[in-house]
Amino acid sequence: MNAQSPHSFPPEIPLAQSAARRAGAVLTIDLAAIQANFRLLRARANGLDCAAVVKADAYGLGAAQVAPALAAAGCRRFFVAHLEEGIALRQVLPDEEIFVLHGLPRDTEIEALNHRLIPVLNTLGQVDAWAGLARSRERRLPAVLHVDTGMARLGLTEADVRVIANDPARLDGLTLRYVMSHLAAAEDPSNPSNARQLQRFEQLRTQLPPTPASFANSSGVFLGAAFHFDLLRPGAALYGVAPVPGRDNPMHPVVRLQGRVLQVATVPAGSPVGYNGRFVADGAMRVATVSVGYADGFPRTLGNRAAAGCDGARLPVIGAVSMDMITLDVSALPDNRLYPGALVDVIGGDADSLDAVAAKGGTIAYEILTSLGSRYWRHYTGAEAAPLHPHSR
Ligand SMILES: *Cc1c(COP(=O)(O)O)cnc(C)c1O
């Protein structure tokens, strides 16, 4: 067995792709699964509109690939966090609506206008600047008003809403597309803050001009119809994250991370494995070293915790996670199954699921996704359903 073996690559990856052959790990992103997740969320909302949140480069999965796939599945509205993300997204989405959650930094309003971006206005200052531009151009500009309903993070306060209610001319020039708010604990259906925020949202809406509303993130979609309003705003669930942790995950898995085996060795009982000997072999054991580490976003907290997988076998991570490597107990596999160059599942497939990796690492799947490494060879599947717009090339 050697690295040239054709069995060392997933059959769908052409051997001619030399970047794939060089890479220490392969990240497969299933665009068809993202499309299926979009349809599933939209179906839950019974004919309501469903946007897609693609901030942070579509949660680390690549907005330039993910957003056109979602558009091909019928998504017409996209949310990013930063203005800069909106400008980049406009290159691949010429026709869809793009909303900027952070609103606009001072004196960037014209750039947002030039790229046909719709700001989410979080402060009275942002309202005044955007409305001021509309009035100076003698045209109406679209906007979303974000009201804070109990997070104290972003959005107009109750006092700000009262200011607008007492001086509605402040909105002159704006076409309000939505009034929105964001849930602080939607993934926990038993948390009383959900109902409290809902009540405050409904109350604040009555003080503003009648406008469609948007409230639910991924988990909010699963809190029931009272939380749906006019536009759903899921992110994580599109990418396969369980909307209610600990319950059955209705979403299709989207990411599969496969790491390349660097070497396999049989070690005797008593051998320490990895930095500081945080694992000691209790019997003779086969150890495979795999080229994924914390520099690739595989959390160091997963030392001695997570399990990789191959051919249906669980391959426990033993010892510490290094910067560029993990060590696995592969005794469960036949001696000749793994060899340098072979790939094993590290997230998804036969390994722990994305959600399990996050839970074992003491974090959330959002953080695992957005930390996925830049050294992976990224392989998109299902892309035939999502032709890239020519401008994106
Ligand atoms: C990130 C974000 C979302 C999407 O949240 P998910 O939990 O990923 O579905 C929706 N709305 C706002 C305001 C956000 O910041």
Coordinates of C-alpha atoms and ligand atoms in Angstrom, one line a residue:
M1 CA 0.0 0.0 0.0
N2 CA 1.2 3.5 -0.8
A3 CA 0.0 7.0 -1.4
Q4 CA -0.5 6.3 -5.1
S5 CA -3.2 3.8 -4.4
P6 CA -6.4 4.8 -6.1
H7 CA -8.2 3.7 -3.0
S8 CA -6.8 6.6 -1.1
F9 CA -9.2 9.1 -2.7
P10 CA -12.9 9.2 -2.7
P11 CA -13.9 7.9 -6.1
E12 CA -15.7 11.1 -7.0
I13 CA -12.6 13.2 -6.7
P14 CA -10.6 12.9 -10.0
L15 CA -7.1 11.9 -9.4
A16 CA -6.1 14.5 -12.0
Q17 CA -6.9 17.2 -9.4
S18 CA -3.4 17.6 -8.0
A19 CA -4.6 20.1 -5.4
A20 CA -6.8 17.3 -4.0
R21 CA -3.8 15.0 -4.0
R22 CA -1.7 17.4 -2.1
A23 CA -4.2 18.4 0.5
G24 CA -4.1 17.1 4.0
A25 CA -7.8 17.0 4.3
V26 CA -10.8 17.1 2.0
L27 CA -13.9 19.1 3.0
T28 CA -17.0 18.1 1.0
I29 CA -19.9 20.6 1.0
D30 CA -23.1 19.2 -0.3
L31 CA -24.9 22.1 -2.1
A32 CA -27.9 19.9 -2.9
A33 CA -28.3 19.2 0.9
I34 CA -28.3 23.0 1.5
Q35 CA -31.0 23.4 -1.2
A36 CA -33.0 20.6 0.4
N37 CA -32.7 22.3 3.8
F38 CA -33.9 25.5 2.4
R39 CA -37.0 23.8 1.0
L40 CA -37.6 22.0 4.3
L41 CA -37.5 25.3 6.3
R42 CA -39.7 27.1 3.8
A43 CA -42.2 24.2 3.9
R44 CA -42.4 24.5 7.7
A45 CA -43.5 28.1 7.3
N46 CA -46.5 27.3 5.2
G47 CA -46.1 29.5 2.2
L48 CA -44.3 32.3 4.1
D49 CA -41.2 33.8 2.6
C50 CA -37.8 32.3 3.7
A51 CA -34.5 34.2 3.5
A52 CA -31.0 32.8 3.9
V53 CA -28.4 34.1 6.3
V54 CA -25.0 33.8 4.6
K55 CA -22.9 36.0 6.8
A56 CA -19.3 35.0 7.6
D57 CA -18.9 33.5 4.2
A58 CA -22.0 31.4 4.6
Y59 CA -20.9 30.1 8.0
G60 CA -17.5 29.2 6.6
L61 CA -18.8 27.2 3.7
G62 CA -18.2 29.7 0.9
A63 CA -20.9 32.3 0.1
A64 CA -19.8 32.4 -3.6
Q65 CA -20.9 28.8 -4.0
V66 CA -23.6 28.6 -1.4
A67 CA -25.6 31.7 -2.2
P68 CA -26.1 30.9 -5.9
A69 CA -27.2 27.4 -5.0
L70 CA -29.8 28.8 -2.6
A71 CA -30.9 31.3 -5.3
A72 CA -31.3 28.3 -7.7
A73 CA -33.5 26.7 -5.0
G74 CA -35.8 29.7 -5.0
C75 CA -34.3 31.9 -2.3
R76 CA -34.7 35.6 -3.1
R77 CA -33.5 37.3 0.0
F78 CA -30.1 37.1 1.7
F79 CA -28.7 38.5 4.9
V80 CA -25.0 39.3 5.5
A81 CA -23.5 40.9 8.6
H82 CA -21.0 43.4 7.1
L83 CA -21.3 45.9 4.3
E84 CA -18.2 44.4 2.8
E85 CA -19.9 41.0 2.7
G86 CA -22.8 42.5 0.9
I87 CA -20.7 44.1 -1.8
A88 CA -18.9 40.8 -2.4
L89 CA -22.2 38.9 -2.5
R90 CA -23.6 41.3 -5.1
Q91 CA -20.9 40.0 -7.5
V92 CA -22.5 36.5 -7.4
L93 CA -26.2 37.5 -6.9
P94 CA -27.0 40.1 -9.4
D95 CA -30.8 40.1 -8.9
E96 CA -31.6 39.0 -5.3
E97 CA -32.2 41.2 -2.3
I98 CA -29.3 41.6 0.0
F99 CA -29.8 42.9 3.5
V100 CA -26.9 44.1 5.7
L101 CA -27.5 43.2 9.4
H102 CA -25.0 45.5 10.9
G103 CA -26.3 48.5 9.1
L104 CA -23.9 51.0 7.5
P105 CA -20.8 52.5 9.0
R106 CA -20.9 56.3 8.7
D107 CA -20.4 57.8 5.3
T108 CA -20.8 54.5 3.5
E109 CA -24.4 55.0 2.6
I110 CA -23.6 55.8 -1.1
E111 CA -21.7 52.6 -1.5
A112 CA -24.6 50.6 -0.2
L113 CA -26.9 52.4 -2.6
N114 CA -24.5 51.8 -5.5
H115 CA -24.5 48.1 -4.8
R116 CA -28.3 48.0 -4.2
L117 CA -27.9 46.8 -0.7
I118 CA -30.7 47.1 1.9
P119 CA -29.4 48.2 5.4
V120 CA -30.8 46.9 8.6
L121 CA -31.0 50.1 10.6
N122 CA -30.1 49.5 14.2
T123 CA -29.8 53.0 15.6
L124 CA -31.5 56.4 15.2
G125 CA -28.2 57.6 13.7
Q126 CA -28.4 54.9 11.0
V127 CA -32.1 55.8 10.4
D128 CA -31.3 59.5 10.0
A129 CA -28.3 58.9 7.7
W130 CA -30.2 56.5 5.3
A131 CA -33.3 58.6 5.3
G132 CA -31.2 61.7 4.8
L133 CA -29.7 60.2 1.7
A134 CA -33.1 59.2 0.4
R135 CA -34.4 62.8 0.8
S136 CA -31.3 64.4 -0.7
R137 CA -31.7 62.1 -3.8
E138 CA -35.4 62.7 -3.8
R139 CA -36.1 59.0 -4.0
R140 CA -37.3 56.3 -1.6
L141 CA -34.8 53.9 -0.2
P142 CA -35.6 50.4 1.2
A143 CA -34.7 49.6 4.8
V144 CA -35.3 47.2 7.6
L145 CA -35.8 48.4 11.1
H146 CA -34.3 46.2 13.8
V147 CA -35.9 46.6 17.2
D148 CA -34.2 45.1 20.3
T149 CA -36.6 42.8 22.2
G150 CA -34.4 41.6 25.0
M151 CA -30.8 41.0 23.8
A152 CA -29.2 44.4 24.3
R153 CA -27.0 43.7 21.4
L154 CA -28.2 45.4 18.2
G155 CA -31.4 47.2 17.4
L156 CA -33.5 50.2 18.3
T157 CA -34.3 50.4 22.0
E158 CA -37.8 50.9 23.3
A159 CA -36.9 54.6 23.9
D160 CA -35.7 54.9 20.2
V161 CA -39.0 53.4 19.0
R162 CA -40.9 55.9 21.1
V163 CA -38.8 58.7 19.5
I164 CA -39.9 57.5 16.0
A165 CA -43.5 57.0 17.1
N166 CA -43.6 60.7 18.3
D167 CA -41.9 61.9 15.1
P168 CA -42.8 59.6 12.2
A169 CA -41.4 62.1 9.7
R170 CA -38.1 60.8 10.7
L171 CA -38.8 57.8 8.4
D172 CA -39.7 60.1 5.4
G173 CA -38.0 58.8 2.3
L174 CA -37.7 55.2 3.6
T175 CA -39.7 52.3 2.3
L176 CA -39.8 50.0 5.3
R177 CA -39.5 46.4 4.0
Y178 CA -39.5 44.7 7.4
V179 CA -39.4 45.3 11.1
M180 CA -37.3 42.6 12.6
S181 CA -35.9 41.4 15.9
H182 CA -33.7 38.5 17.0
L183 CA -34.2 35.8 19.5
A184 CA -31.7 35.2 22.3
A185 CA -32.5 31.6 23.2
A186 CA -34.6 30.1 20.4
E187 CA -32.7 26.8 20.5
D188 CA -34.2 26.2 24.0
P189 CA -38.0 26.0 23.5
S190 CA -38.6 25.9 27.3
N191 CA -36.8 29.2 27.8
P192 CA -39.4 31.8 28.9
S193 CA -37.4 34.6 27.2
N194 CA -38.9 33.4 23.8
A195 CA -42.4 34.3 24.8
R196 CA -41.2 37.5 26.5
Q197 CA -39.4 38.6 23.3
L198 CA -42.4 37.8 21.2
Q199 CA -44.7 39.9 23.3
R200 CA -42.3 42.8 23.3
F201 CA -41.9 42.5 19.5
E202 CA -45.7 42.6 18.9
Q203 CA -45.9 45.6 21.3
L204 CA -43.1 47.6 19.5
R205 CA -44.6 46.9 16.1
T206 CA -47.8 48.6 17.1
Q207 CA -45.8 51.9 17.5
L208 CA -44.4 51.7 14.0
P209 CA -46.0 52.1 10.6
P210 CA -47.7 48.8 9.5
T211 CA -44.8 46.8 8.0
P212 CA -44.1 43.0 7.4
A213 CA -42.1 41.4 10.1
S214 CA -39.2 39.0 10.5
F215 CA -38.4 37.3 13.8
A216 CA -37.3 33.7 13.5
N217 CA -33.8 32.4 13.1
S218 CA -33.3 28.7 12.4
S219 CA -34.4 27.6 15.9
G220 CA -37.2 30.1 15.9
V221 CA -38.7 28.4 12.9
F222 CA -39.3 25.4 15.2
L223 CA -40.9 27.4 18.0
G224 CA -44.2 27.4 16.2
A225 CA -46.3 29.6 13.9
A226 CA -46.6 32.5 16.3
F227 CA -42.9 33.1 15.8
H228 CA -42.9 33.0 12.0
F229 CA -44.4 36.3 10.9
D230 CA -43.7 37.2 7.2
L231 CA -40.0 36.3 6.6
L232 CA -38.0 33.5 8.2
R233 CA -34.3 34.2 8.6
P234 CA -32.5 30.9 9.1
G235 CA -28.7 30.4 8.8
A236 CA -27.3 27.5 10.7
A237 CA -30.1 25.0 9.9
L238 CA -29.4 25.5 6.2
Y239 CA -25.9 24.2 6.8
G240 CA -27.1 21.1 8.7
V241 CA -27.0 22.3 12.3
A242 CA -29.6 20.8 14.5
P243 CA -32.2 23.6 15.3
V244 CA -33.0 22.1 18.7
P245 CA -29.9 20.6 20.2
G246 CA -30.4 17.2 21.7
R247 CA -33.5 16.4 19.6
D248 CA -33.6 14.5 16.3
N249 CA -32.0 16.7 13.6
P250 CA -34.5 17.1 10.7
M251 CA -31.8 18.8 8.6
H252 CA -29.7 17.1 5.9
P253 CA -26.0 16.9 6.8
V254 CA -24.0 19.3 4.6
V255 CA -20.4 19.0 5.5
R256 CA -18.1 16.0 5.6
L257 CA -14.5 16.4 6.6
Q258 CA -12.0 13.7 5.6
G259 CA -8.4 13.8 6.9
R260 CA -5.5 12.1 5.3
V261 CA -3.6 9.4 7.1
L262 CA 0.1 10.4 7.5
Q263 CA 1.3 7.2 9.1
V264 CA 0.1 4.1 10.9
A265 CA 2.1 2.4 13.7
T266 CA 1.5 -0.4 16.2
V267 CA 2.5 0.7 19.6
P268 CA 3.0 -1.5 22.7
A269 CA 1.1 -1.3 26.0
G270 CA 2.2 1.7 28.1
S271 CA 3.1 3.9 25.1
P272 CA 2.2 7.6 25.7
V273 CA 0.5 9.2 22.6
G274 CA 0.9 12.8 21.6
Y275 CA 1.8 15.9 23.6
N276 CA 2.2 15.4 27.3
G277 CA 1.2 11.8 27.0
R278 CA -2.4 12.7 27.6
F279 CA -3.3 9.1 26.4
V280 CA -1.4 6.0 27.3
A281 CA -2.1 2.8 25.4
D282 CA -3.6 0.2 27.7
G283 CA -2.6 -2.6 25.3
A284 CA -0.9 -3.0 22.0
M285 CA -2.7 -0.7 19.6
R286 CA -2.6 0.6 16.1
V287 CA -2.3 4.4 16.0
A288 CA -3.0 6.4 12.8
T289 CA -1.8 10.0 12.6
V290 CA -4.2 12.1 10.5
S291 CA -3.5 15.5 9.1
V292 CA -6.1 17.7 10.7
G293 CA -5.4 19.8 13.8
Y294 CA -6.5 22.8 15.7
A295 CA -5.0 25.2 13.1
D296 CA -7.7 23.7 10.8
G297 CA -10.4 24.5 13.3
F298 CA -10.6 21.1 14.9
P299 CA -10.8 22.2 18.5
R300 CA -8.1 21.3 20.9
T301 CA -10.8 20.5 23.5
L302 CA -11.5 17.4 21.4
G303 CA -8.4 15.6 22.6
N304 CA -9.3 12.2 24.0
R305 CA -13.0 13.0 23.2
A306 CA -14.1 12.9 19.5
A307 CA -14.3 9.9 17.2
A308 CA -13.2 9.7 13.6
G309 CA -14.6 6.9 11.5
C310 CA -14.0 4.6 8.6
D311 CA -16.0 1.7 7.1
G312 CA -18.6 2.1 9.8
A313 CA -16.0 1.7 12.6
R314 CA -15.5 4.4 15.3
L315 CA -11.9 5.5 15.5
P316 CA -11.4 7.4 18.8
V317 CA -9.2 10.5 18.9
I318 CA -6.5 9.6 21.5
G319 CA -4.2 12.1 23.1
A320 CA -4.0 15.8 22.5
V321 CA -5.1 17.5 19.3
S322 CA -1.9 19.0 17.8
M323 CA -1.7 22.1 15.6
D324 CA -1.7 20.0 12.4
M325 CA -2.5 16.5 13.4
I326 CA -4.7 14.1 15.5
T327 CA -3.9 10.6 16.5
L328 CA -6.6 7.9 16.3
D329 CA -6.9 4.4 17.8
V330 CA -7.6 2.4 14.6
S331 CA -7.4 -1.0 16.2
A332 CA -11.0 -1.7 15.2
L333 CA -10.0 -1.8 11.5
P334 CA -8.3 -4.6 9.7
D335 CA -4.5 -4.1 9.7
N336 CA -4.2 -3.3 6.1
R337 CA -7.2 -1.0 5.8
L338 CA -5.4 2.3 6.5
Y339 CA -2.1 3.4 5.1
P340 CA -0.4 6.7 4.3
G341 CA -2.6 8.6 2.0
A342 CA -5.9 7.0 2.9
L343 CA -8.7 9.3 4.0
V344 CA -10.8 8.8 7.2
D345 CA -13.9 10.7 8.2
V346 CA -13.2 13.4 10.8
I347 CA -16.6 15.2 10.8
G348 CA -19.7 13.6 9.4
G349 CA -19.9 10.3 7.4
D350 CA -18.7 7.6 9.8
A351 CA -17.2 10.1 12.3
D352 CA -19.1 12.1 14.9
S353 CA -21.7 14.4 13.4
L354 CA -21.1 18.1 13.2
D355 CA -23.4 18.6 16.3
A356 CA -21.6 15.9 18.2
V357 CA -18.2 17.3 17.5
A358 CA -19.4 20.6 18.8
A359 CA -20.9 19.2 21.9
K360 CA -17.9 17.1 22.7
G361 CA -15.6 20.1 22.1
G362 CA -17.6 22.3 24.5
T363 CA -18.9 24.6 21.8
I364 CA -21.7 25.0 19.2
A365 CA -21.8 23.8 15.6
Y366 CA -21.8 27.4 14.5
E367 CA -18.3 27.8 15.8
I368 CA -17.1 24.6 14.3
L369 CA -18.4 25.6 10.8
T370 CA -17.1 29.2 10.9
S371 CA -13.7 27.9 12.0
L372 CA -13.3 25.3 9.2
G373 CA -9.7 25.6 8.0
S374 CA -8.3 27.2 5.0
R375 CA -6.0 24.3 4.3
Y376 CA -8.7 21.9 3.3
W377 CA -9.3 21.0 -0.3
R378 CA -12.9 22.1 -0.8
H379 CA -15.1 19.9 -2.9
Y380 CA -18.6 21.1 -3.7
T381 CA -21.2 18.5 -4.7
G382 CA -24.7 19.0 -6.1
A383 CA -23.4 22.2 -7.9
E384 CA -25.1 21.3 -11.2
A385 CA -28.3 22.6 -9.7
A386 CA -26.6 25.9 -9.1
P387 CA -24.9 27.4 -12.1
L388 CA -22.5 30.0 -11.0
H389 CA -23.3 33.4 -12.4
P390 CA -20.7 34.4 -15.0
H391 CA -19.8 37.5 -13.0
S392 CA -18.5 35.3 -10.2
R393 CA -15.7 33.8 -12.3
Ligands
LIG1 C1 -27.0 35.1 12.4 C2 -28.4 35.6 12.5 C3 -29.5 34.9 12.0 C4 -29.4 33.4 11.7 O1 -29.3 32.7 12.9 P1 -29.3 31.1 12.9 O2 -29.4 30.8 14.3 O3 -28.0 30.7 12.3 O4 -30.4 30.6 12.1 C5 -30.7 35.5 12.0 N1 -30.9 36.8 12.4 C6 -29.8 37.5 12.8 C7 -30.1 38.9 13.3 C8 -28.6 37.0 12.9 O5 -27.6 37.7 13.4

